[in-house]
Amino acid sequence: MPAVPIARRRLVIAAALATVALSPAAGAAARPGGSTATGDPVALVNPLLGTRSGGPDYGTGGGAGNTYPGATLPFGMVQFSPDTFPDHDTLGAGYAYRDHIIRGFSLDHVSGAGCAAEQDFPLIAVPGGLDASPAIAHSARLAPRFEARFDHAHEHAAPGRYSVTLNPRTPDAISVALTATTRTADAQLRFPRHRAGTVLINAGGSTMGDTEAAVTVDPRRREITGSARSGWFCYEPGHYRVFFAARFSRPFAASGAWVGQRLVRHGTHAAATVSAGTLPPTPQSLDGALQPPSMPSTGAQAGAYATFGPGGPVTVQIGLSYVSVAGARANLAAEASGRGWGALAGGATRVWRGWLDRARVRGGTPAARRLFASQLYHSLLMPNTYSDVSGRYTGMDGRVHSSAGTEYANYSGWDVYRSQFPLIAMLAPQIASDMARSLLDEGAQSSGQLPKWPLLGTQNDVMVGDPADLMLTGAWALGARGFPGRRALAAMVHGATVPGQSRNDTYVERPGLADYLHLGYVPAQDDVNVATQTYVHTATWGAVSTTLEYALADFAIARMAHGLHAPDLCRAFAPRGANWRHVLDPATGYVRLRSRDGSWTSPFTPLSETGFAEGDAAQYTWAVPQDVAGLVATLGGRAAARVRLDRFFTRLNGGGTSPYAFLGNEPTLDTPYLYDWLGAPSAGAAVIRRALLGLYSPGAGGEPGNDDGGEMSSWWVLSALGLYPAVPGTSVLALTAPLFPQATLRLPGGTLHLTAPGATAATAAIHGVRLDGRRLTRAWLDFSALRRGGSLRFALARRGGTWGRSASAAPPSYAPGTTCRR
């Protein structure tokens, strides 16, 4: 989620991309080598998954996953990855599979967003020396002659490493191999034999442009350092500063710097500054959304270069920091100094193997196994390490703080509270705890306003609701208890009861809160479109969606209070969890906009997006996971709801203005699991199986929409395992048919063995489930029953079966009267 759309503000692009579903083999040229039968999960991963459109562009950030293929570690600060031009298909991560020009290899990226961000300090290698400034006037790009062609036949991507040949099959061919540690990037460059080569670092090359860019060249130390100031994520006002320190393996034959169109040979320092008001160019309104330029039109332009004489390869190791150049140097010294490229790459592979071993599958088709490993990989890319090895980081208040643990940044909140954050909490509760504590720190530094989509120490009013509440309570419920629960509860209560705005970035945690507290819903008078919300943070995009999200967050607060033995607080918030009833019109059977006087707005159509964020009334009516039984009763009972749900899943990815599901985006991800409440878990499993195998593939076009910080990938992983956190903020796992005959989850308390001997593409009917040999009659489990490992066995068939049909088999529903008792 900008150098091109917004999706999480998601920008609508002018022409719809072709709907192309790649075969499982698509992108095979860039997949890592090795047999898929070796058992090594690293050999199964395709980092290129999601870099080409795999679904229609419905105006929510494009039809691609918006992922990047470069070198990174799980939750790393550095994502060393190529940025391509002209950026077909993808909107945020810098790389598009259909492109054939690389404009640089930048140090940091976000994964799966619908707005461009970061891509700071792009580095490019060119043959020969430098005779003029490479900067284009009024652009963050360098001149085309400093860019390079590439093709997928000469490209290789694997977890923790990436390689490509620039200008392949020409005398100017240069091989580039990238790897990374948590906070450092490492590149090995091989220039044409018997020719000099030059490395350029564009300090003013951030994807949204920079208001400040500076470099310092020290030939004696074979070092280039620098800094930049960028931001405007989804056209929000927040800015961050970033610093680097790059050290080269060989002496400089020549070096210098540039400022704008002026080259300073032998220069040792260059800096440029522009007014913050000049960036980014104001996007034009288009049908209520935002239409951005393809690149910033102005900005600070400064960079440095180093030329190397003919000889062996050149290795550059780069430390990154969001605090200072000294921090970047310290990160470099701690994580990479004294280690060669091969040792670092080998270490990256071992780290990834350890993480991918935490969830393994066996059996199934080779394509399905590749897809599982690739989706697990993409689930583990965000949030990102933000503090230096010293523990220092720049807070939301602009001050430097020190953390005893790792501080994290970059949370795609509205997306990841559903399954990605719960997956991290289950697999790595201590890391999830540090992430939760980081959210609390950010809120404390921002006038008590918990964040929605924090990026590198900046608040961003991106998407709707109050997702931090759901991330915090979900992590706590799933066993991530290494953060202060009562502090979290106090922060959530403050955000839910005290209207306010942060001192920095004009951020508002809960727009429309005053009306919500008074009426129990956000009224039509507060409703605006996404373009307005981008610039007016007190306004509410999608009043109905926001009401539903606030009600869910309030329910989660009540559950956290219950778990922390605060009964009065639980009783105060439990009724607010039922505020969804204030926007559900019993006469039409849909949620819809309501005025302050209580009247329903007219005219009404269930396919209108007015009042909704990236969806419509037909889709959001199902968005009451905290009280499915109450919703079903309101819709006429289980039989009526089943008929309606069956019709809803006639199509799986109908877009945000359709009567059908939109499984290429978040609002309906939970909806297939509602069948567990309707006594039809096998019907839900059949829908999920269709989505797993029909909307996804392991090739470059294998995602039906933005991956959104790993949310879509984690949905695939947990759905394929048969366990899904269907009630956000709780430890309830809805059960569905596993895709694989065997799977293991290495949980902190023990190994969980999942078996489904009859699992095939055609077997989605569940005939029984046993936990440690004991027969289960209900269609859900509490995660506490699995935390210490054990054996969970599913009996599957093509059709039939009575398992899970009784009303008593349904997962819990939390009405106000039961929220504080269960």
mmCIF file of C-alpha atoms in Angstrom, residues 243-369:
data_model
loop_
_atom_site.group_PDB
_atom_site.id
_atom_site.type_symbol
_atom_site.label_atom_id
_atom_site.label_comp_id
_atom_site.label_asym_id
_atom_site.label_seq_id
_atom_site.Cartn_x
_atom_site.Cartn_y
_atom_site.Cartn_z
ATOM 1 C CA PHE A 243 20.694 6.549 7.240
ATOM 2 C CA PHE A 244 23.196 4.187 5.614
ATOM 3 C CA ALA A 245 26.856 3.282 5.815
ATOM 4 C CA ALA A 246 28.339 1.371 2.845
ATOM 5 C CA ARG A 247 31.817 -0.173 2.874
ATOM 6 C CA PHE A 248 33.489 -1.605 -0.204
ATOM 7 C CA SER A 249 35.947 -4.468 -0.522
ATOM 8 C CA ARG A 250 38.266 -2.730 -2.983
ATOM 9 C CA PRO A 251 39.913 0.710 -3.119
ATOM 10 C CA PHE A 252 38.267 3.435 -5.196
ATOM 11 C CA ALA A 253 39.953 4.242 -8.488
ATOM 12 C CA ALA A 254 37.806 7.388 -8.564
ATOM 13 C CA SER A 255 34.907 8.748 -6.557
ATOM 14 C CA GLY A 256 32.702 11.766 -6.179
ATOM 15 C CA ALA A 257 29.170 13.021 -5.730
ATOM 16 C CA TRP A 258 26.391 14.887 -7.456
ATOM 17 C CA VAL A 259 23.836 17.487 -6.503
ATOM 18 C CA GLY A 260 21.035 17.831 -8.993
ATOM 19 C CA GLN A 261 22.569 17.992 -12.472
ATOM 20 C CA ARG A 262 26.022 18.971 -11.174
ATOM 21 C CA LEU A 263 28.721 16.302 -10.880
ATOM 22 C CA VAL A 264 31.426 16.952 -8.267
ATOM 23 C CA ARG A 265 34.443 14.837 -9.187
ATOM 24 C CA HIS A 266 36.463 13.825 -6.134
ATOM 25 C CA GLY A 267 33.756 15.452 -4.041
ATOM 26 C CA THR A 268 33.485 14.136 -0.506
ATOM 27 C CA HIS A 269 30.133 15.620 0.498
ATOM 28 C CA ALA A 270 26.897 16.549 -1.213
ATOM 29 C CA ALA A 271 23.517 17.561 0.184
ATOM 30 C CA ALA A 272 20.237 18.872 -1.139
ATOM 31 C CA THR A 273 17.072 20.109 0.529
ATOM 32 C CA VAL A 274 13.672 21.118 -0.802
ATOM 33 C CA SER A 275 10.576 22.402 0.911
ATOM 34 C CA ALA A 276 8.372 19.693 2.385
ATOM 35 C CA GLY A 277 5.441 21.398 0.702
ATOM 36 C CA THR A 278 6.746 20.542 -2.753
ATOM 37 C CA LEU A 279 6.383 16.778 -2.298
ATOM 38 C CA PRO A 280 4.569 14.757 -3.267
ATOM 39 C CA PRO A 281 2.679 16.336 -6.161
ATOM 40 C CA THR A 282 -0.989 16.580 -5.307
ATOM 41 C CA PRO A 283 -2.821 13.612 -6.772
ATOM 42 C CA GLN A 284 -5.933 14.319 -8.758
ATOM 43 C CA SER A 285 -9.315 13.120 -7.601
ATOM 44 C CA LEU A 286 -10.777 10.414 -9.821
ATOM 45 C CA ASP A 287 -14.204 8.981 -9.033
ATOM 46 C CA GLY A 288 -13.677 9.582 -5.328
ATOM 47 C CA ALA A 289 -10.301 7.869 -5.244
ATOM 48 C CA LEU A 290 -6.772 9.090 -5.831
ATOM 49 C CA GLN A 291 -4.784 9.027 -9.034
ATOM 50 C CA PRO A 292 -1.054 9.453 -8.415
ATOM 51 C CA PRO A 293 1.791 10.314 -10.726
ATOM 52 C CA SER A 294 4.068 7.442 -11.739
ATOM 53 C CA MET A 295 7.030 9.079 -9.952
ATOM 54 C CA PRO A 296 7.508 12.180 -7.819
ATOM 55 C CA SER A 297 7.984 15.270 -9.971
ATOM 56 C CA THR A 298 10.487 17.040 -7.745
ATOM 57 C CA GLY A 299 12.652 16.451 -4.730
ATOM 58 C CA ALA A 300 16.125 16.642 -3.219
ATOM 59 C CA GLN A 301 18.704 15.164 -5.590
ATOM 60 C CA ALA A 302 22.059 14.027 -4.250
ATOM 61 C CA GLY A 303 24.149 10.912 -4.520
ATOM 62 C CA ALA A 304 27.630 9.460 -4.601
ATOM 63 C CA TYR A 305 29.648 7.127 -6.770
ATOM 64 C CA ALA A 306 32.777 4.983 -6.605
ATOM 65 C CA THR A 307 34.659 3.640 -9.624
ATOM 66 C CA PHE A 308 36.769 0.485 -9.474
ATOM 67 C CA GLY A 309 39.534 -0.581 -11.808
ATOM 68 C CA PRO A 310 39.556 -3.912 -13.620
ATOM 69 C CA GLY A 311 39.968 -6.873 -11.321
ATOM 70 C CA GLY A 312 37.969 -9.225 -9.165
ATOM 71 C CA PRO A 313 34.463 -8.778 -7.825
ATOM 72 C CA VAL A 314 33.474 -5.796 -5.720
ATOM 73 C CA THR A 315 31.583 -6.490 -2.532
ATOM 74 C CA VAL A 316 29.672 -3.754 -0.728
ATOM 75 C CA GLN A 317 28.256 -4.200 2.767
ATOM 76 C CA ILE A 318 25.663 -1.650 3.860
ATOM 77 C CA GLY A 319 24.311 -0.955 7.304
ATOM 78 C CA LEU A 320 20.876 0.652 7.624
ATOM 79 C CA SER A 321 19.526 2.706 10.519
ATOM 80 C CA TYR A 322 16.577 4.980 11.207
ATOM 81 C CA VAL A 323 18.571 6.794 13.913
ATOM 82 C CA SER A 324 21.968 7.890 12.584
ATOM 83 C CA VAL A 325 24.959 7.079 10.406
ATOM 84 C CA ALA A 326 26.708 5.932 13.576
ATOM 85 C CA GLY A 327 23.844 3.514 14.139
ATOM 86 C CA ALA A 328 24.196 2.207 10.594
ATOM 87 C CA ARG A 329 27.931 1.670 11.135
ATOM 88 C CA ALA A 330 27.283 -0.140 14.405
ATOM 89 C CA ASN A 331 24.675 -2.374 12.768
ATOM 90 C CA LEU A 332 27.158 -3.176 10.026
ATOM 91 C CA ALA A 333 29.929 -3.973 12.485
ATOM 92 C CA ALA A 334 27.708 -6.197 14.618
ATOM 93 C CA GLU A 335 26.035 -8.217 11.867
ATOM 94 C CA ALA A 336 28.305 -8.336 8.811
ATOM 95 C CA SER A 337 31.826 -7.105 9.454
ATOM 96 C CA GLY A 338 34.472 -9.740 8.772
ATOM 97 C CA ARG A 339 32.054 -12.108 7.039
ATOM 98 C CA GLY A 340 32.139 -12.703 3.297
ATOM 99 C CA TRP A 341 29.184 -12.773 0.941
ATOM 100 C CA GLY A 342 29.038 -16.566 0.936
ATOM 101 C CA ALA A 343 29.013 -16.797 4.715
ATOM 102 C CA LEU A 344 26.276 -14.180 4.989
ATOM 103 C CA ALA A 345 24.166 -15.850 2.301
ATOM 104 C CA GLY A 346 24.593 -19.218 3.983
ATOM 105 C CA GLY A 347 23.558 -17.715 7.287
ATOM 106 C CA ALA A 348 20.455 -16.188 5.690
ATOM 107 C CA THR A 349 19.482 -19.576 4.282
ATOM 108 C CA ARG A 350 19.864 -21.220 7.688
ATOM 109 C CA VAL A 351 17.722 -18.578 9.364
ATOM 110 C CA TRP A 352 14.968 -19.041 6.812
ATOM 111 C CA ARG A 353 15.166 -22.827 7.065
ATOM 112 C CA GLY A 354 14.657 -22.587 10.808
ATOM 113 C CA TRP A 355 11.570 -20.409 10.403
ATOM 114 C CA LEU A 356 10.062 -22.426 7.562
ATOM 115 C CA ASP A 357 10.564 -25.599 9.602
ATOM 116 C CA ARG A 358 8.047 -24.243 12.125
ATOM 117 C CA ALA A 359 5.202 -25.169 9.787
ATOM 118 C CA ARG A 360 5.794 -28.069 7.391
ATOM 119 C CA VAL A 361 3.475 -30.074 5.166
ATOM 120 C CA ARG A 362 3.867 -33.419 3.442
ATOM 121 C CA GLY A 363 1.915 -35.036 0.653
ATOM 122 C CA GLY A 364 -0.323 -33.127 -1.694
ATOM 123 C CA THR A 365 0.807 -31.953 -5.094
ATOM 124 C CA PRO A 366 4.225 -30.397 -5.757
ATOM 125 C CA ALA A 367 2.484 -27.134 -6.704
ATOM 126 C CA ALA A 368 0.551 -27.090 -3.423
ATOM 127 C CA ARG A 369 3.720 -27.729 -1.395
#
